[in-house]
Structures are given as structure tokens and as C-alpha cells.
PDB file of C-alpha atoms in Angstrom:
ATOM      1  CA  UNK A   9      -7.634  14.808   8.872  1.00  0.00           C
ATOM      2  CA  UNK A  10      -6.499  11.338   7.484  1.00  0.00           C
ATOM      3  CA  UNK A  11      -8.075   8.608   7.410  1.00  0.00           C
ATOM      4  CA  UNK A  12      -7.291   5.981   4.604  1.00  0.00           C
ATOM      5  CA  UNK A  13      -9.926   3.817   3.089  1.00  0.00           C
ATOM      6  CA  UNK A  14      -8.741   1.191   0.941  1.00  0.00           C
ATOM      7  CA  UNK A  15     -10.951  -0.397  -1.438  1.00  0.00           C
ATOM      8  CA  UNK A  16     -10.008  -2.822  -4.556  1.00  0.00           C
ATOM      9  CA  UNK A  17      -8.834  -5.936  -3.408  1.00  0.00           C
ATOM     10  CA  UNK A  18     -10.614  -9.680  -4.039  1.00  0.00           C
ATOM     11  CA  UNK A  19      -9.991 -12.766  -5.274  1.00  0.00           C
ATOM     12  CA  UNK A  20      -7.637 -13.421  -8.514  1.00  0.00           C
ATOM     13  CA  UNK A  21      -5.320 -16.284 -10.176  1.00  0.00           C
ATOM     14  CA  UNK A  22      -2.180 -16.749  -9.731  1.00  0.00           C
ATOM     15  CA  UNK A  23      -0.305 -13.946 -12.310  1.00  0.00           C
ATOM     16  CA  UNK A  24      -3.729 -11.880 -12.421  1.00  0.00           C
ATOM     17  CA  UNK A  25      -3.471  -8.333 -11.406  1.00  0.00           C
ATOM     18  CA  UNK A  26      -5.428  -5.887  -9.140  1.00  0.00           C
ATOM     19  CA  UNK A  27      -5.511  -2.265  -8.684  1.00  0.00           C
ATOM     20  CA  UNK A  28      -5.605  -1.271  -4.839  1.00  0.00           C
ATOM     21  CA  UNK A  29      -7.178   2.173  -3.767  1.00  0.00           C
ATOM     22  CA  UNK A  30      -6.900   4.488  -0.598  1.00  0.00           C
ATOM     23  CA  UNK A  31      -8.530   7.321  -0.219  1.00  0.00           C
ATOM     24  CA  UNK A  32      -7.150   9.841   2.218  1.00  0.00           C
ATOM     25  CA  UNK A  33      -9.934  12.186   3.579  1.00  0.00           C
ATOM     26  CA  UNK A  34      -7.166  15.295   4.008  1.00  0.00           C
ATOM     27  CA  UNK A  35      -7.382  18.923   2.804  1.00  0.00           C
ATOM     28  CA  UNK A  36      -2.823  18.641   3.459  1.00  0.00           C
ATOM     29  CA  UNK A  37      -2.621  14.740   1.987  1.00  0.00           C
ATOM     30  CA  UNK A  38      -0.347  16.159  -0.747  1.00  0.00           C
ATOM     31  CA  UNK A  39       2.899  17.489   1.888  1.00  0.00           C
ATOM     32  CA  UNK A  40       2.849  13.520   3.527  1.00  0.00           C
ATOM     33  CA  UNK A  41       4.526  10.142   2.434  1.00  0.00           C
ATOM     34  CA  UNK A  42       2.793   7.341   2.111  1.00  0.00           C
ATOM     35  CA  UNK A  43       2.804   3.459   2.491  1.00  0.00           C
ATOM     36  CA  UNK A  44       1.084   0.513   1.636  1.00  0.00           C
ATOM     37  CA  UNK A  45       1.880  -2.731   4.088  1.00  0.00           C
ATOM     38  CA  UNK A  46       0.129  -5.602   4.163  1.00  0.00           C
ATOM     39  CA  UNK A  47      -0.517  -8.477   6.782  1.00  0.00           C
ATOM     40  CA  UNK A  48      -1.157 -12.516   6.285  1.00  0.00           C
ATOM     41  CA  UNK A  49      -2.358 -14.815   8.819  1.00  0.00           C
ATOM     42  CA  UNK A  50       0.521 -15.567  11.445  1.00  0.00           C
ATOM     43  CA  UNK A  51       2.457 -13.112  10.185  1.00  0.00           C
ATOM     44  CA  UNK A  52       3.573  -9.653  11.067  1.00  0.00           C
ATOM     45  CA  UNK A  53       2.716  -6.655   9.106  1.00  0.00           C
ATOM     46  CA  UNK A  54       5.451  -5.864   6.223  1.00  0.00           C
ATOM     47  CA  UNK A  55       6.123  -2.274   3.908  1.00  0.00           C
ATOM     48  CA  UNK A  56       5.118  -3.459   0.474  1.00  0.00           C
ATOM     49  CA  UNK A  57       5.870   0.123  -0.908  1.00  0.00           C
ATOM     50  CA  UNK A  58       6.271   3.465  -0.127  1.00  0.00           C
ATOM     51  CA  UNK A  59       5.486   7.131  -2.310  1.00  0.00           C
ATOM     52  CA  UNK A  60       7.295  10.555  -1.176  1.00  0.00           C
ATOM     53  CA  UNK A  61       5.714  13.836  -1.454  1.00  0.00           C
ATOM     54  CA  UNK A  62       7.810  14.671  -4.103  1.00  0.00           C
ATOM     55  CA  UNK A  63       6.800  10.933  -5.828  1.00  0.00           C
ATOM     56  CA  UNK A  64       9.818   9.685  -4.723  1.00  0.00           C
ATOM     57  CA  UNK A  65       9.608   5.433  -4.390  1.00  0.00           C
ATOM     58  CA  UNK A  66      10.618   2.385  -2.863  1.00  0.00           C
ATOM     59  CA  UNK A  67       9.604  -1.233  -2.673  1.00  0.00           C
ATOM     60  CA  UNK A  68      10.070  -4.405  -0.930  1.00  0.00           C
ATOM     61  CA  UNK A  69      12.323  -7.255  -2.697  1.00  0.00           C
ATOM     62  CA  UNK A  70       9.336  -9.532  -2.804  1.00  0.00           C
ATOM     63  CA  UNK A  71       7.124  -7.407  -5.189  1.00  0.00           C
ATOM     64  CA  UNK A  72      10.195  -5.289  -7.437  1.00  0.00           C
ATOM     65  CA  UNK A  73       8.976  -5.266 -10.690  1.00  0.00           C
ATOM     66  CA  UNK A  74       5.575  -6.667 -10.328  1.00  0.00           C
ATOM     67  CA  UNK A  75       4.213  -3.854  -8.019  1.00  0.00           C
ATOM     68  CA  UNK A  76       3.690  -0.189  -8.523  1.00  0.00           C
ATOM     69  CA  UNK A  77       3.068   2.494  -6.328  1.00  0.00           C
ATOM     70  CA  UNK A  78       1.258   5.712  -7.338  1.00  0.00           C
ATOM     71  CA  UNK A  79      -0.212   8.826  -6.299  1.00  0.00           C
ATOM     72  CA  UNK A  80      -3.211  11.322  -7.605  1.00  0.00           C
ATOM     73  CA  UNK A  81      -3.083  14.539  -4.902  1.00  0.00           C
ATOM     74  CA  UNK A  82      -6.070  15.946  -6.871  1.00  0.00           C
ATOM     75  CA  UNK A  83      -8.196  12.686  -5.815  1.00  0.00           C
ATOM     76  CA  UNK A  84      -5.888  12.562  -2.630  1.00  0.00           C
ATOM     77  CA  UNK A  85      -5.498   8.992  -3.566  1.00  0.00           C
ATOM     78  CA  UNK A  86      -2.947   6.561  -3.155  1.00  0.00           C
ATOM     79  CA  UNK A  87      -2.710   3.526  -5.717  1.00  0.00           C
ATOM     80  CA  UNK A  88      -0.787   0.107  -5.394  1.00  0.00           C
ATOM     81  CA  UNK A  89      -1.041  -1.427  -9.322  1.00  0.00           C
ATOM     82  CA  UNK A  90      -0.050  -5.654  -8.553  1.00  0.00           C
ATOM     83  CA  UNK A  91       0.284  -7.664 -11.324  1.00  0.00           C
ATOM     84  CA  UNK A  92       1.826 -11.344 -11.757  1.00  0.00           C
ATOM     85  CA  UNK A  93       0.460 -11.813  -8.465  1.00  0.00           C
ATOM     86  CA  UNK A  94       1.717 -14.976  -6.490  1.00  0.00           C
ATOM     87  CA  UNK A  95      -0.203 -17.003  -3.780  1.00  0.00           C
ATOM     88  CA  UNK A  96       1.833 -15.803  -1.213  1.00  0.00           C
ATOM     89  CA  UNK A  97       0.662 -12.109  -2.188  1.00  0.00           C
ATOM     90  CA  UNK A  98      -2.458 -13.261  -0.024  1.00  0.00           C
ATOM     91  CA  UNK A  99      -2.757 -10.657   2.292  1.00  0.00           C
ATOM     92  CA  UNK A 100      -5.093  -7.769   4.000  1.00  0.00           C
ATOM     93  CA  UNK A 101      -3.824  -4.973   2.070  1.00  0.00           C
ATOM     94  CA  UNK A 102      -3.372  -1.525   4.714  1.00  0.00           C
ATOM     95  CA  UNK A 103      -2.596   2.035   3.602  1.00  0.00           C
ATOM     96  CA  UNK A 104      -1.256   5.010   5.580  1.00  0.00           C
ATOM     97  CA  UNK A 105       0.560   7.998   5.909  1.00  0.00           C
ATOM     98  CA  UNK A 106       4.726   7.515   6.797  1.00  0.00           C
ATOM     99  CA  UNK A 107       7.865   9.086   7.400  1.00  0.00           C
ATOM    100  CA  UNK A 108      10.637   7.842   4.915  1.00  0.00           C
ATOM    101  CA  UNK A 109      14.086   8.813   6.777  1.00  0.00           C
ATOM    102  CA  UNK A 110      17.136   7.545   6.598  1.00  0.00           C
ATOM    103  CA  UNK A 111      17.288   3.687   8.047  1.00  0.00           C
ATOM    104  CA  UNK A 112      13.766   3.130   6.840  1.00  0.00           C
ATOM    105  CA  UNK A 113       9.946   4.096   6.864  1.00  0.00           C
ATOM    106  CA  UNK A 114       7.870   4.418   9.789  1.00  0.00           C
ATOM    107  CA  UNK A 115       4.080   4.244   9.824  1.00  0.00           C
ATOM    108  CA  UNK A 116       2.672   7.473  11.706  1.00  0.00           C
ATOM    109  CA  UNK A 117      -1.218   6.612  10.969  1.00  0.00           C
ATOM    110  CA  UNK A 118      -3.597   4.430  12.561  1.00  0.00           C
ATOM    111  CA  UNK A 119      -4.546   1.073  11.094  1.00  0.00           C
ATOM    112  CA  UNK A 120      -7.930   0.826   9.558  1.00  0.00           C
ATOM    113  CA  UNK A 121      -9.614  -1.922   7.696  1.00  0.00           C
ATOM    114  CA  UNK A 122      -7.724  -2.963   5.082  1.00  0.00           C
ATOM    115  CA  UNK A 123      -8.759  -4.625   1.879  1.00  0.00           C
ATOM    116  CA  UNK A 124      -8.485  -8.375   1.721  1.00  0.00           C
ATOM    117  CA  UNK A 125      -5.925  -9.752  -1.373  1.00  0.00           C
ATOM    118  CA  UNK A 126      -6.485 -13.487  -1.830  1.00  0.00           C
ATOM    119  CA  UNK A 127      -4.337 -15.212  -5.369  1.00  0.00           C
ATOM    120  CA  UNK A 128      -5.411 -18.235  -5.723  1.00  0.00           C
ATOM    121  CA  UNK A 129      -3.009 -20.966  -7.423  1.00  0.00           C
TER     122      UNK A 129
END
């Protein structure tokens, strides 16, 4: 069983941070990869960054070095740390399990909710 909640997101400044949550509801969350994208109006959904079993990472351009992805397989919990957040980080925020291969990563999950990101300027 998998299925992501994500929970943390809201309203900051511009260079503010925010801690994003998702919590995976999966006695085997530990042996999958995992993604965060995230979606803004007219626009198609985007990898922000993705964790390996083995903790293994990757990120977009846009967010290297203000963005951190995590991972807690005794809360079987994924975290996405943001800071110096920019008003184009205004987003719904989505978290699921992937396969990182060669040529890029591939959601495998279904879409839930999301958790709304809005930076204000």
C-alpha cells in the first residue's frame, strides 16, 4: 500500500522557508524511490527532486542549492526542506513513489492532493 499524503505547505515571503511532508502509508516504503513534483496554474507538472532507496539524490536546476530532499523509513516519510523561496516556487506541491533509471525518473504512483506552496513577493 502507498498512498502519499503531503501536508506542510502555506503561505510565506519571498526567501522564507517551508518544510514539506508525505507520509507514505506502506509496510515496503523503504525498497522504493521517491519524488516530489509540483504543478502551477497553466503549467505542466515538473520533478522538483528525487530520493533513492539507498538515499541517493537529484534535483531540478531551478531549486539546486535552495531545496533539500530527505527521507525517514522509520516514519516512512518523505521530506522536501525549501528555503530562499522565490515567487515562482508557487506551486501545489505532489509526492510519490518513482523509478530513477537511466534517461530520467518516472512517476509510478497516483496523484493525490497535494499541498498548496504560495511565496509571496
Amino acid at each position: 500500500q502507498v498512498e502519499p499524503v503531503e501536508s506542510g505547505g502555506g503561505l510565506v515571503q519571498a526567501g522564507g522557508s517551508l518544510k514539506l511532508s508525505c507520509a507514505a502509508s506502506s509496510n515496503i516504503f523503504s525498497i522504493h524511490d521517491w519524488g516530489w513534483y509540483r504543478q502551477a496554474p497553466g503549467k505542466k507538472r515538473e520533478l522538483v527532486a528525487d530520493i533513492t532507496s539507498g538515499g541517493s539524490t537529484n534535483y531540478a536546476d531551478f531549486v539546486k542549492g535552495r531545496f533539500t530532499i530527505s527521507r525517514d523509513n522509520a516514519k516512512n516519510t518523505v521530506y522536501l526542506q525549501m528555503n530562499s523561496l522565490k515567487p515562482e516556487d508557487t506551486a501545489v506541491y505532489y509526492c510519490t513513489f518513482v523509478a530513477r533509471v537511466p534517461g530520467g525518473t518516472h512517476p509510478l504512483g497516483s496523484w493525490g492532493q497535494g499541498t498548496q506552496v504560495t511565496v509571496s513577493s
